[in-house]
Each structure stands twice: as structure tokens, then as C-alpha cells.
Coordinates of N, CA and C in Angstrom, one line a residue:
M1292 N 0.8 -1.2 0.0 CA 0.0 0.0 0.0 C 0.9 1.2 0.0
D1293 N 0.5 2.2 -0.9 CA 1.3 3.4 -1.0 C 0.6 4.5 -0.2
F1294 N 1.3 5.1 0.8 CA 0.7 6.2 1.6 C 1.3 7.5 1.1
L1295 N 0.5 8.2 0.3 CA 1.0 9.4 -0.3 C 1.4 10.5 0.7
G1296 N 2.6 11.0 0.5 CA 3.1 12.1 1.3 C 3.9 11.6 2.5
L1297 N 3.9 10.3 2.8 CA 4.6 9.8 4.0 C 6.1 10.0 3.8
K1298 N 6.6 9.6 2.6 CA 8.1 9.8 2.4 C 8.5 11.2 2.4
E1299 N 7.7 12.1 1.8 CA 8.0 13.5 1.8 C 8.0 14.1 3.2
D1300 N 7.1 13.7 4.0 CA 7.0 14.2 5.4 C 8.3 13.8 6.2
C1301 N 8.7 12.5 6.1 CA 9.8 12.0 6.8 C 11.1 12.7 6.3
E1302 N 11.2 12.9 5.0 CA 12.4 13.6 4.5 C 12.4 15.1 4.8
T1303 N 11.2 15.7 5.0 CA 11.1 17.1 5.4 C 11.7 17.3 6.8
I1304 N 11.3 16.4 7.8 CA 11.8 16.6 9.1 C 13.3 16.3 9.2
L1305 N 13.8 15.3 8.4 CA 15.2 15.1 8.3 C 16.0 16.3 7.7
G1306 N 15.4 16.9 6.7 CA 16.0 18.0 6.0 C 16.0 19.2 7.0
R1307 N 15.0 19.4 7.8 CA 15.0 20.5 8.7 C 16.0 20.3 9.8
F1308 N 16.2 19.0 10.2 CA 17.2 18.7 11.2 C 18.6 18.9 10.6
Q1309 N 18.8 18.6 9.3 CA 20.1 18.8 8.7 C 20.5 20.3 8.6
A1310 N 19.5 21.1 8.5 CA 19.7 22.6 8.4 C 20.2 23.1 9.7
T1311 N 19.9 22.5 10.8 CA 20.4 23.0 12.1 C 21.9 22.8 12.3
D1312 N 22.5 21.9 11.5 CA 24.0 21.7 11.6 C 24.3 21.2 13.0
S1313 N 23.5 20.4 13.6 CA 23.6 19.9 14.9 C 23.2 18.4 15.0
V1314 N 23.6 17.7 16.0 CA 23.1 16.4 16.3 C 22.5 16.2 17.6
R1315 N 22.2 17.4 18.2 CA 21.5 17.4 19.6 C 20.1 17.0 19.5
Y1316 N 19.6 16.1 20.4 CA 18.3 15.7 20.4 C 17.3 16.8 20.7
E1317 N 17.7 17.8 21.5 CA 16.8 18.9 21.7 C 16.4 19.7 20.5
E1318 N 17.4 19.8 19.5 CA 17.1 20.4 18.2 C 16.1 19.6 17.4
F1319 N 16.2 18.3 17.4 CA 15.3 17.4 16.7 C 13.9 17.5 17.4
L1320 N 13.9 17.5 18.7 CA 12.6 17.5 19.4 C 11.9 18.8 19.1
S1321 N 12.6 19.9 19.0 CA 12.0 21.2 18.7 C 11.3 21.1 17.4
I1322 N 11.9 20.5 16.4 CA 11.4 20.4 15.0 C 10.2 19.5 15.1
W1323 N 10.3 18.3 15.8 CA 9.2 17.4 15.9 C 8.0 18.0 16.5
K1324 N 8.1 18.8 17.5 CA 7.0 19.5 18.1 C 6.4 20.6 17.2
E1325 N 7.3 21.3 16.5 CA 6.8 22.4 15.6 C 6.0 21.8 14.5
L1326 N 6.4 20.6 14.0 CA 5.7 20.0 12.9 C 4.5 19.1 13.4
R1327 N 4.4 19.0 14.7 CA 3.4 18.1 15.3 C 3.5 16.7 14.7
F1328 N 4.7 16.2 14.6 CA 4.9 15.0 13.9 C 4.2 13.8 14.6
D1329 N 3.9 13.9 15.9 CA 3.3 12.8 16.5 C 1.9 12.5 16.0
T1330 N 1.3 13.5 15.3 CA -0.1 13.3 14.8 C -0.1 12.6 13.5
I1331 N 1.1 12.1 13.0 CA 1.2 11.4 11.7 C 0.4 10.1 11.7
F1332 N 0.2 9.6 12.9 CA -0.5 8.3 13.0 C -2.0 8.5 13.2
Y1333 N -2.5 9.8 13.4 CA -3.9 10.0 13.5 C -4.6 10.1 12.2
G1334 N -5.8 9.6 12.1 CA -6.5 9.6 10.8 C -7.6 8.6 10.7
G1335 N -8.0 8.1 11.9 CA -9.1 7.1 11.9 C -8.8 5.8 11.1
M1336 N -7.5 5.4 11.1 CA -7.2 4.1 10.4 C -7.6 2.9 11.3
R1337 N -8.0 1.9 10.6 CA -8.3 0.6 11.3 C -7.0 0.0 11.7
N1338 N -7.1 -1.1 12.5 CA -5.9 -1.7 13.0 C -5.0 -2.2 11.9
L1339 N -5.6 -2.9 10.8 CA -4.8 -3.4 9.8 C -4.1 -2.3 9.0
E1340 N -4.8 -1.3 8.7 CA -4.2 -0.1 7.9 C -3.2 0.6 8.8
S1341 N -3.4 0.7 10.1 CA -2.4 1.3 11.0 C -1.1 0.5 11.0
N1342 N -1.3 -0.8 11.0 CA -0.1 -1.6 11.0 C 0.7 -1.4 9.7
R1343 N 0.0 -1.4 8.6 CA 0.7 -1.2 7.3 C 1.3 0.2 7.2
F1344 N 0.7 1.2 7.7 CA 1.2 2.6 7.7 C 2.5 2.6 8.6
T1345 N 2.5 2.0 9.7 CA 3.6 2.0 10.6 C 4.8 1.3 10.0
K1346 N 4.5 0.2 9.3 CA 5.6 -0.6 8.7 C 6.2 0.3 7.5
E1347 N 5.3 1.0 6.8 CA 5.8 1.8 5.7 C 6.6 3.0 6.2
A1348 N 6.2 3.5 7.3 CA 7.0 4.6 7.9 C 8.4 4.1 8.3
Y1349 N 8.5 3.0 8.9 CA 9.8 2.4 9.3 C 10.6 2.1 8.0
A1350 N 10.0 1.6 7.0 CA 10.7 1.3 5.7 C 11.2 2.6 5.1
V1351 N 10.6 3.7 5.2 CA 11.0 5.0 4.7 C 12.2 5.5 5.4
V1352 N 12.2 5.4 6.8 CA 13.2 6.1 7.6 C 14.4 5.2 7.8
S1353 N 14.2 3.9 8.0 CA 15.4 3.0 8.4 C 16.6 3.1 7.4
P1354 N 16.4 3.2 6.1 CA 17.6 3.3 5.2 C 18.4 4.5 5.5
Y1355 N 17.9 5.6 6.0 CA 18.6 6.8 6.4 C 19.5 6.6 7.6
F1356 N 19.2 5.5 8.3 CA 20.0 5.2 9.5 C 21.3 4.5 9.2
L1357 N 21.5 4.1 7.9 CA 22.7 3.3 7.5 C 23.5 4.1 6.4
P1358 N 24.7 3.7 6.2 CA 25.5 4.3 5.0 C 24.7 4.1 3.7
P1359 N 24.8 5.0 2.7 CA 25.9 6.0 2.6 C 25.5 7.4 3.1
Y1360 N 24.6 7.5 4.0 CA 24.1 8.9 4.4 C 25.1 9.5 5.5
T1361 N 25.0 10.8 5.6 CA 25.9 11.5 6.5 C 25.7 11.2 7.9
F1362 N 26.6 11.5 8.7 CA 26.6 11.2 10.2 C 25.3 11.9 10.8
Q1363 N 25.1 13.1 10.4 CA 24.0 13.9 11.0 C 22.7 13.3 10.6
I1364 N 22.5 12.9 9.3 CA 21.3 12.3 8.8 C 21.0 11.0 9.5
R1365 N 22.1 10.2 9.8 CA 21.9 9.0 10.5 C 21.4 9.2 11.9
V1366 N 22.0 10.2 12.6 CA 21.5 10.5 13.9 C 20.1 11.0 13.9
G1367 N 19.7 11.8 12.9 CA 18.3 12.3 12.7 C 17.4 11.1 12.5
A1368 N 17.8 10.1 11.7 CA 17.0 8.9 11.4 C 16.8 8.1 12.7
L1369 N 17.9 8.1 13.5 CA 17.7 7.4 14.8 C 16.7 8.1 15.7
Y1370 N 16.8 9.4 15.8 CA 15.8 10.1 16.6 C 14.4 9.9 16.0
L1371 N 14.2 10.0 14.7 CA 12.9 9.8 14.1 C 12.4 8.4 14.3
M1372 N 13.2 7.4 14.2 CA 12.7 6.0 14.5 C 12.2 5.9 15.9
Y1373 N 13.0 6.6 16.8 CA 12.6 6.6 18.2 C 11.3 7.2 18.5
G1374 N 11.1 8.3 17.8 CA 9.8 9.0 17.9 C 8.6 8.2 17.3
L1375 N 8.8 7.6 16.1 CA 7.8 6.8 15.5 C 7.5 5.6 16.3
Y1376 N 8.5 5.0 16.9 CA 8.3 3.8 17.7 C 7.4 4.1 18.9
N1377 N 7.7 5.2 19.5 CA 7.0 5.5 20.8 C 5.6 6.2 20.6
T1378 N 5.4 6.7 19.4 CA 4.1 7.3 19.2 C 3.1 6.5 18.3
Q1379 N 3.6 5.4 17.9 CA 2.7 4.5 17.0 C 1.5 4.1 17.9
L1380 N 0.4 3.8 17.2 CA -0.9 3.4 17.8 C -1.1 1.9 17.8
C1381 N -0.1 1.1 17.3 CA -0.3 -0.3 17.2 C -0.1 -1.0 18.5
E1382 N -0.9 -2.0 18.8 CA -0.7 -2.8 20.0 C -0.7 -4.2 19.7
P1383 N 0.3 -5.0 20.0 CA 1.6 -4.5 20.6 C 2.4 -3.6 19.6
K1384 N 3.4 -2.9 20.1 CA 4.2 -2.1 19.2 C 4.9 -2.9 18.1
L1385 N 4.9 -2.3 16.9 CA 5.6 -3.0 15.8 C 7.1 -2.6 15.9
K1386 N 7.9 -3.6 15.6 CA 9.4 -3.3 15.7 C 10.0 -2.9 14.4
I1387 N 11.2 -2.4 14.4 CA 11.9 -1.9 13.2 C 12.8 -2.9 12.7
R1388 N 12.6 -3.3 11.4 CA 13.4 -4.3 10.8 C 14.8 -3.8 10.5
I1389 N 15.8 -4.6 11.0 CA 17.2 -4.4 10.7 C 17.8 -5.7 10.2
A1390 N 18.3 -5.7 9.0 CA 18.9 -6.9 8.4 C 20.2 -7.2 9.2
L1391 N 20.5 -8.5 9.4 CA 21.7 -8.9 10.1 C 22.9 -8.4 9.4
K1392 N 22.9 -8.3 8.1 CA 24.1 -7.8 7.3 C 24.4 -6.3 7.7
D1393 N 23.4 -5.6 8.1 CA 23.5 -4.2 8.4 C 23.9 -3.9 9.9
W1394 N 23.8 -4.9 10.7 CA 24.0 -4.7 12.2 C 25.4 -4.3 12.5
P1395 N 26.5 -4.8 11.8 CA 27.8 -4.3 12.1 C 28.0 -2.8 11.9
E1396 N 27.3 -2.3 10.8 CA 27.3 -0.9 10.6 C 26.7 -0.1 11.7
V1397 N 25.6 -0.7 12.3 CA 24.9 0.0 13.4 C 25.8 0.0 14.6
E1398 N 26.5 -1.1 14.9 CA 27.4 -1.2 16.0 C 28.5 -0.2 15.9
K1399 N 29.0 -0.1 14.7 CA 30.1 0.9 14.4 C 29.6 2.3 14.6
F1400 N 28.4 2.6 14.2 CA 27.8 3.9 14.4 C 27.7 4.2 15.9
H1401 N 27.3 3.2 16.6 CA 27.2 3.4 18.1 C 28.5 3.7 18.7
Q1402 N 29.6 3.0 18.3 CA 30.9 3.3 18.8 C 31.3 4.8 18.4
D1403 N 31.0 5.2 17.2 CA 31.3 6.6 16.7 C 30.6 7.6 17.6
L1404 N 29.4 7.3 18.0 CA 28.6 8.2 18.9 C 29.3 8.3 20.3
L1405 N 29.8 7.1 20.8 CA 30.5 7.1 22.0 C 31.8 7.9 22.0
S1406 N 32.5 7.7 20.9 CA 33.8 8.3 20.7 C 33.7 9.8 20.6
A1407 N 32.6 10.3 20.0 CA 32.4 11.7 19.8 C 31.6 12.3 21.0
H1408 N 31.3 11.5 22.0 CA 30.6 12.0 23.2 C 29.2 12.6 22.9
H1409 N 28.5 12.0 21.9 CA 27.2 12.4 21.7 C 26.2 11.6 22.6
L1410 N 26.2 11.9 23.8 CA 25.6 11.1 24.8 C 24.1 11.0 24.7
D1411 N 23.5 12.1 24.1 CA 22.0 12.1 24.0 C 21.6 11.0 22.9
A1412 N 22.4 11.0 21.8 CA 22.1 10.0 20.8 C 22.4 8.6 21.3
V1413 N 23.5 8.4 22.1 CA 23.8 7.1 22.7 C 22.7 6.7 23.6
Y1414 N 22.1 7.6 24.4 CA 21.0 7.3 25.3 C 19.8 6.8 24.5
I1415 N 19.5 7.5 23.4 CA 18.3 7.1 22.6 C 18.5 5.7 22.0
F1416 N 19.7 5.5 21.5 CA 20.0 4.2 20.9 C 19.9 3.0 21.9
R1417 N 20.4 3.3 23.1 CA 20.3 2.3 24.2 C 18.9 2.1 24.7
Q1418 N 18.1 3.1 24.7 CA 16.7 3.0 25.1 C 16.0 2.1 24.1
M1419 N 16.3 2.3 22.8 CA 15.7 1.4 21.8 C 16.1 0.0 21.9
R1420 N 17.3 -0.2 22.3 CA 17.8 -1.6 22.5 C 17.1 -2.2 23.7
R1421 N 17.0 -1.4 24.8 CA 16.4 -1.9 26.0 C 14.9 -2.2 25.8
C1422 N 14.2 -1.4 25.0 CA 12.8 -1.7 24.7 C 12.6 -2.7 23.6
R1423 N 13.8 -3.2 23.1 CA 13.7 -4.2 22.0 C 12.9 -3.7 20.8
A1424 N 13.3 -2.5 20.4 CA 12.6 -1.9 19.3 C 13.0 -2.4 17.9
F1425 N 14.2 -3.1 17.9 CA 14.7 -3.6 16.6 C 14.3 -5.1 16.4
Y1426 N 14.0 -5.4 15.2 CA 13.6 -6.8 14.9 C 14.7 -7.3 13.8
F1427 N 15.5 -8.2 14.3 CA 16.6 -8.6 13.4 C 16.1 -9.7 12.4
T1428 N 16.4 -9.4 11.1 CA 15.8 -10.2 10.1 C 16.9 -10.5 9.0
A1429 N 16.6 -11.5 8.2 CA 17.5 -11.9 7.1 C 17.6 -10.8 6.0
M1430 N 16.4 -10.2 5.8 CA 16.4 -9.2 4.7 C 15.8 -7.9 5.2
P1431 N 16.1 -6.8 4.6 CA 15.5 -5.5 5.1 C 14.0 -5.4 4.9
S1432 N 13.5 -6.0 3.9 CA 12.0 -6.0 3.7 C 11.5 -7.5 3.6
M1433 N 10.3 -7.7 3.9 CA 9.7 -9.0 4.0 C 9.5 -9.6 2.6
L1434 N 9.9 -10.8 2.5 CA 9.7 -11.5 1.2 C 8.6 -12.6 1.3
T1435 N 7.9 -12.7 0.3 CA 6.8 -13.8 0.3 C 7.0 -14.7 -0.9
F1436 N 6.2 -15.7 -0.9 CA 6.4 -16.8 -1.9 C 6.3 -16.2 -3.3
R1437 N 5.4 -15.3 -3.6 CA 5.2 -14.7 -4.9 C 5.8 -13.4 -5.1
S1438 N 6.7 -13.0 -4.2 CA 7.3 -11.6 -4.4 C 8.2 -11.6 -5.6
Q1439 N 8.2 -10.4 -6.2 CA 9.0 -10.3 -7.5 C 10.5 -10.4 -7.2
R1440 N 11.2 -10.9 -8.2 CA 12.6 -11.3 -8.0 C 13.4 -10.0 -7.8
S1441 N 13.2 -9.0 -8.5 CA 14.0 -7.8 -8.4 C 13.1 -6.7 -7.6
I1442 N 13.5 -6.5 -6.4 CA 12.8 -5.5 -5.6 C 13.3 -4.1 -5.9
P1443 N 12.5 -3.1 -6.2 CA 12.9 -1.8 -6.6 C 13.6 -1.2 -5.4
V1444 N 14.8 -0.5 -5.6 CA 15.6 0.1 -4.6 C 15.4 1.6 -4.7
D1445 N 15.1 2.2 -3.5 CA 15.0 3.7 -3.5 C 16.3 4.2 -3.1
D1446 N 16.9 5.1 -3.9 CA 18.2 5.6 -3.7 C 18.2 6.7 -2.6
G1447 N 17.1 7.2 -2.2 CA 17.0 8.3 -1.2 C 17.5 9.6 -1.7
K1448 N 17.4 10.6 -0.9 CA 17.8 12.0 -1.3 C 19.3 12.1 -1.4
E1449 N 19.7 12.7 -2.5 CA 21.1 12.9 -2.8 C 21.7 13.9 -1.8
E1450 N 20.9 14.9 -1.3 CA 21.4 15.9 -0.4 C 21.8 15.3 1.0
F1451 N 21.2 14.1 1.3 CA 21.5 13.4 2.6 C 22.7 12.5 2.5
K1452 N 23.2 12.3 1.3 CA 24.3 11.3 1.2 C 25.6 11.9 1.6
D1453 N 26.5 11.0 2.1 CA 27.9 11.5 2.4 C 28.7 11.5 1.1
V1454 N 29.2 12.7 0.8 CA 30.0 12.9 -0.4 C 31.3 12.1 -0.3
R1455 N 31.6 11.4 -1.4 CA 32.8 10.6 -1.4 C 34.1 11.5 -1.4
D1456 N 35.0 11.2 -0.5 CA 36.2 12.0 -0.4 C 37.2 11.6 -1.5
R1457 N 37.3 12.4 -2.5 CA 38.2 12.1 -3.7 C 39.6 12.3 -3.3
V1458 N 39.9 13.3 -2.4 CA 41.3 13.6 -2.0 C 41.8 12.4 -1.2
A1459 N 41.0 11.9 -0.3 CA 41.5 10.7 0.5 C 41.7 9.5 -0.4
D1460 N 40.8 9.3 -1.4 CA 41.0 8.2 -2.4 C 42.3 8.4 -3.2
L1461 N 42.7 9.6 -3.5 CA 43.8 9.9 -4.4 C 45.1 9.8 -3.6
I1462 N 45.1 10.4 -2.4 CA 46.4 10.5 -1.6 C 46.1 9.8 -0.2
T1463 N 46.6 8.6 -0.1 CA 46.5 7.9 1.1 C 47.8 8.0 1.9
A1464 N 47.8 7.5 3.1 CA 49.1 7.6 3.9 C 50.2 6.8 3.3
E1465 N 49.8 5.7 2.7 CA 50.8 4.8 2.0 C 51.4 5.5 0.8
S1466 N 50.5 6.1 -0.1 CA 51.0 6.7 -1.3 C 51.8 8.0 -0.9
M1467 N 51.5 8.7 0.1 CA 52.2 9.8 0.5 C 53.6 9.4 1.0
E1468 N 53.7 8.4 1.8 CA 55.0 7.9 2.2 C 55.9 7.4 1.0
E1469 N 55.2 6.8 0.1 CA 56.0 6.3 -1.1 C 56.5 7.5 -1.9
M1470 N 55.7 8.6 -2.1 CA 56.1 9.8 -2.8 C 57.3 10.4 -2.1
I1471 N 57.3 10.5 -0.8 CA 58.4 11.0 0.0 C 59.7 10.2 -0.3
N1472 N 59.6 8.9 -0.2 CA 60.7 8.1 -0.4 C 61.3 8.2 -1.8
I1473 N 60.4 8.3 -2.8 CA 60.9 8.5 -4.2 C 61.5 9.8 -4.4
H1474 N 60.9 10.8 -3.8 CA 61.5 12.2 -3.9 C 62.9 12.3 -3.3
D1475 N 63.0 11.7 -2.1 CA 64.3 11.7 -1.4 C 65.4 10.9 -2.2
H1476 N 65.0 9.8 -2.8 CA 65.9 9.0 -3.6 C 66.3 9.9 -4.9
Y1477 N 65.3 10.6 -5.4 CA 65.6 11.4 -6.6 C 66.6 12.6 -6.3
Q1478 N 66.4 13.2 -5.1 CA 67.3 14.3 -4.7 C 68.7 13.8 -4.4
N1479 N 68.8 12.6 -3.8 CA 70.1 12.0 -3.5 C 70.8 11.7 -4.8
A1480 N 70.1 11.1 -5.7 CA 70.7 10.8 -7.0 C 71.2 12.0 -7.7
K1481 N 70.5 13.1 -7.7 CA 70.9 14.3 -8.3 C 72.2 14.9 -7.6
S1482 N 72.2 14.8 -6.3 CA 73.4 15.4 -5.6 C 74.6 14.6 -5.9
R1483 N 74.5 13.2 -6.0 CA 75.6 12.4 -6.3 C 76.1 12.6 -7.7
M1484 N 75.2 12.9 -8.6 CA 75.5 13.1 -10.0 C 76.3 14.4 -10.2
F1485 N 76.1 15.4 -9.4 CA 76.7 16.7 -9.6 C 77.6 17.1 -8.5
D1486 N 78.2 16.1 -7.8 CA 79.1 16.4 -6.7 C 80.4 17.1 -7.2
D1487 N 80.9 16.8 -8.4 CA 82.1 17.3 -8.9 C 81.9 18.5 -9.9
K1488 N 80.7 18.9 -10.0 CA 80.4 20.0 -11.0 C 80.0 21.3 -10.2
C1489 N 80.3 22.4 -10.7 CA 80.0 23.7 -10.1 C 78.5 24.0 -10.3
E1490 N 78.0 23.7 -11.5 CA 76.6 24.0 -11.8 C 75.9 22.8 -12.2
S1491 N 74.6 22.7 -11.8 CA 73.8 21.5 -12.1 C 73.0 21.9 -13.4
D1492 N 72.6 20.8 -14.1 CA 71.8 20.9 -15.3 C 70.4 21.4 -14.9
N1493 N 69.9 22.4 -15.6 CA 68.5 22.9 -15.3 C 67.5 21.9 -15.6
S1494 N 67.8 21.0 -16.4 CA 66.8 19.9 -16.8 C 66.5 19.0 -15.6
L1495 N 67.3 19.0 -14.6 CA 67.1 18.2 -13.4 C 66.5 18.9 -12.3
N1496 N 66.1 20.2 -12.5 CA 65.5 21.0 -11.5 C 64.0 21.2 -11.7
L1497 N 63.4 20.3 -12.4 CA 62.0 20.4 -12.7 C 61.1 20.3 -11.5
I1498 N 61.5 19.5 -10.5 CA 60.7 19.4 -9.3 C 61.4 20.1 -8.2
K1499 N 60.6 20.9 -7.4 CA 61.2 21.7 -6.3 C 61.5 20.7 -5.2
E1500 N 62.5 21.1 -4.5 CA 63.0 20.3 -3.3 C 61.9 20.1 -2.3
E1501 N 61.2 21.2 -2.1 CA 60.2 21.2 -1.0 C 58.8 20.7 -1.4
F1502 N 58.8 20.0 -2.6 CA 57.5 19.5 -3.2 C 56.7 18.7 -2.2
T1503 N 57.3 17.6 -1.6 CA 56.6 16.7 -0.8 C 56.2 17.4 0.5
D1504 N 57.1 18.3 1.1 CA 56.7 19.0 2.3 C 55.5 19.9 2.1
H1505 N 55.4 20.5 0.9 CA 54.3 21.4 0.6 C 53.0 20.6 0.4
L1506 N 53.2 19.4 -0.3 CA 52.0 18.5 -0.5 C 51.5 18.0 0.8
S1507 N 52.4 17.6 1.7 CA 52.0 17.0 3.0 C 51.3 18.1 3.8
S1508 N 51.7 19.3 3.7 CA 51.1 20.5 4.4 C 49.7 20.7 3.9
L1509 N 49.5 20.7 2.6 CA 48.2 20.9 2.0 C 47.2 19.8 2.4
V1510 N 47.7 18.5 2.4 CA 46.8 17.4 2.8 C 46.4 17.6 4.3
S1511 N 47.3 18.0 5.1 CA 47.0 18.2 6.6 C 46.0 19.3 6.7
Q1512 N 46.2 20.4 6.0 CA 45.2 21.5 6.0 C 43.8 21.1 5.5
Y1513 N 43.8 20.2 4.5 CA 42.5 19.7 4.0 C 41.8 18.9 5.0
Q1514 N 42.6 18.0 5.7 CA 42.0 17.1 6.7 C 41.4 17.9 7.9
H1515 N 42.2 19.0 8.3 CA 41.7 19.9 9.4 C 40.4 20.6 9.0
W1516 N 40.4 21.1 7.7 CA 39.2 21.8 7.2 C 38.0 20.8 7.2
K1517 N 38.2 19.6 6.7 CA 37.2 18.6 6.6 C 36.6 18.2 8.0
E1518 N 37.5 18.1 9.0 CA 37.0 17.7 10.3 C 36.2 18.9 10.9
E1519 N 36.6 20.1 10.7 CA 35.9 21.3 11.2 C 34.5 21.4 10.5
K1520 N 34.5 21.0 9.2 CA 33.2 21.1 8.5 C 32.2 20.1 8.9
Q1521 N 32.7 18.8 9.2 CA 31.9 17.7 9.5 C 31.4 17.8 11.0
A1522 N 32.2 18.5 11.8 CA 31.8 18.5 13.2 C 30.5 19.3 13.4
P1523 N 29.5 18.7 14.1 CA 28.3 19.4 14.3 C 28.5 20.6 15.1
R1524 N 27.7 21.7 14.7 CA 27.9 22.9 15.4 C 27.3 22.8 16.8
M1525 N 28.1 23.3 17.8 CA 27.7 23.3 19.2 C 27.2 24.7 19.6
K1526 N 26.2 24.8 20.5 CA 25.8 26.1 20.9 C 26.8 26.8 21.7
T1527 N 27.0 28.1 21.4 CA 28.0 28.9 22.1 C 27.3 29.3 23.4
D1528 N 28.2 29.8 24.4 CA 27.6 30.3 25.6 C 26.6 31.4 25.5
D1529 N 26.9 32.3 24.5 CA 25.9 33.4 24.2 C 24.6 32.9 23.8
E1530 N 24.6 31.9 22.9 CA 23.4 31.3 22.4 C 22.6 30.6 23.5
K1531 N 23.3 29.9 24.4 CA 22.6 29.2 25.5 C 22.0 30.2 26.4
E1532 N 22.8 31.3 26.7 CA 22.3 32.4 27.6 C 21.0 33.0 27.0
G1533 N 21.1 33.3 25.7 CA 19.9 33.9 25.0 C 18.7 33.0 25.1
T1534 N 18.9 31.7 24.9 CA 17.8 30.7 25.0 C 17.2 30.7 26.4
S1535 N 18.0 30.7 27.4 CA 17.5 30.7 28.8 C 16.8 31.9 29.1
Q1536 N 17.2 33.1 28.6 CA 16.5 34.4 28.8 C 15.2 34.4 28.2
E1537 N 15.1 33.8 27.0 CA 13.8 33.7 26.3 C 12.8 32.9 27.0
S1538 N 13.3 31.7 27.6 CA 12.4 30.8 28.3 C 11.9 31.5 29.5
E1539 N 12.7 32.4 30.2 CA 12.2 33.1 31.3 C 11.2 34.1 31.0

């Protein structure tokens, strides 16, 4: 059954969360309340239709919890699944399907949350584990006897995907070390060749001596810029003070 607008609504709340440039649960909760997203299950649906709607909502959101989506979108999907699970009208509560092949990625994501000290996201994840909100399955979607062989795959929103790092693909730590070794060997060979000559041949000065140092510096600057760009924005003391004054 196709529930019109469901996918768009879920992607809207994730897009709004992405615009905050934050992974804090309070930011997501503010958007959730503003959109009154808990009313998504209201509509006078019968039990069978409510079950189908809830399963469809899980099927829309759960792929955003996994690669290749950005860290922030995956956190947003975690929060959204938590909200959907706890506000659904099904009795007993329907669980979220997670394929066994995807569970290592989920565990790695949990470790990344711990390493980055995103304790609110860690708490939400552990609450879902404690409530047994996940249903471990062989396949992400249910297969039946007469199901079609090729299941259509939704690629999701391109804006939510993690952009592939071409620089990291091109210049790895191993390739950088190899370039430094080759450059040193080249410089040593030149110096041995012209030990007895006053002037060196200009044809052998095509590569600057500081080439590898300069390249290494550029790579380090790029990595630093990338880390700063990917790091979720934290509220400054002034912003926190302003928020507290508004609440008063």
C-alpha cells in the first residue's frame, strides 16, 4: 500500500534537522513538536491499515540510519525512528526491521557516537535496544512466496548522502610515504651526479625540493578543514544564555 506524502514528510523533518547543523536531540525534538509529527498516526485508520502505515514509515526512515548517508542524517533517522516507535498506535508495538548484514554498521555507528561523546544519541539508541525496538531479520524487507525477484531500490535523497572523499582516495598515507621516499631518492641521486660540478643541469631541477613538504602540508590543512566542516555545530555560551533568557 502506498501512503501518499509519507516519504515527503519524513524527508522534510530530516531536512529541517540537517539545516540545524547539529546532532543534539533537543534540536530534533523542537522540530518534531513544531511540525506536530506525533499526529502522523492520527487519521481514523483501522488496525490493519495502521499496521501497514507504521511498517511503511519504518521502511522509509530506516535506510537513512545506514550508510551512505551523512553522520548527521543517520543521527536524525535514529531520533525519528525513536519518535515513531513510541508514538505509534499499534498494540503491541511494531518493531523496526534491521537486516543482520547491516548490524555491524549499526554497532560501528554506536561506537562513533560514544567516541564523539554524543551522549544524547547514545542514550536514545540504548533506550531502543532496552525496549527491544529492533527486529533482526535476514532481509531489510519482507519476502513472500510470490514476491517479485527484483525489488525496486529507493536511492534516497542525494542531499542526505555522504559525499565521497576524492582527495582521500587519491592521496593515502601509504601513497604519501611512497612519494616522499621516491622524492628523497631522486634528490640524493641528483646530488651524487653533480658532486664534482659547479653548476647543475637545469633539466634536473623540474621538481622543487620542498615539493613533498608542501604537498603534505596541503593534505594536513585539508583534513583539518574537513574535520571542522563535519563537526556538528555546538551552541555557544551566548546562544545558550539567550535561549535561557527567552524561556524566562
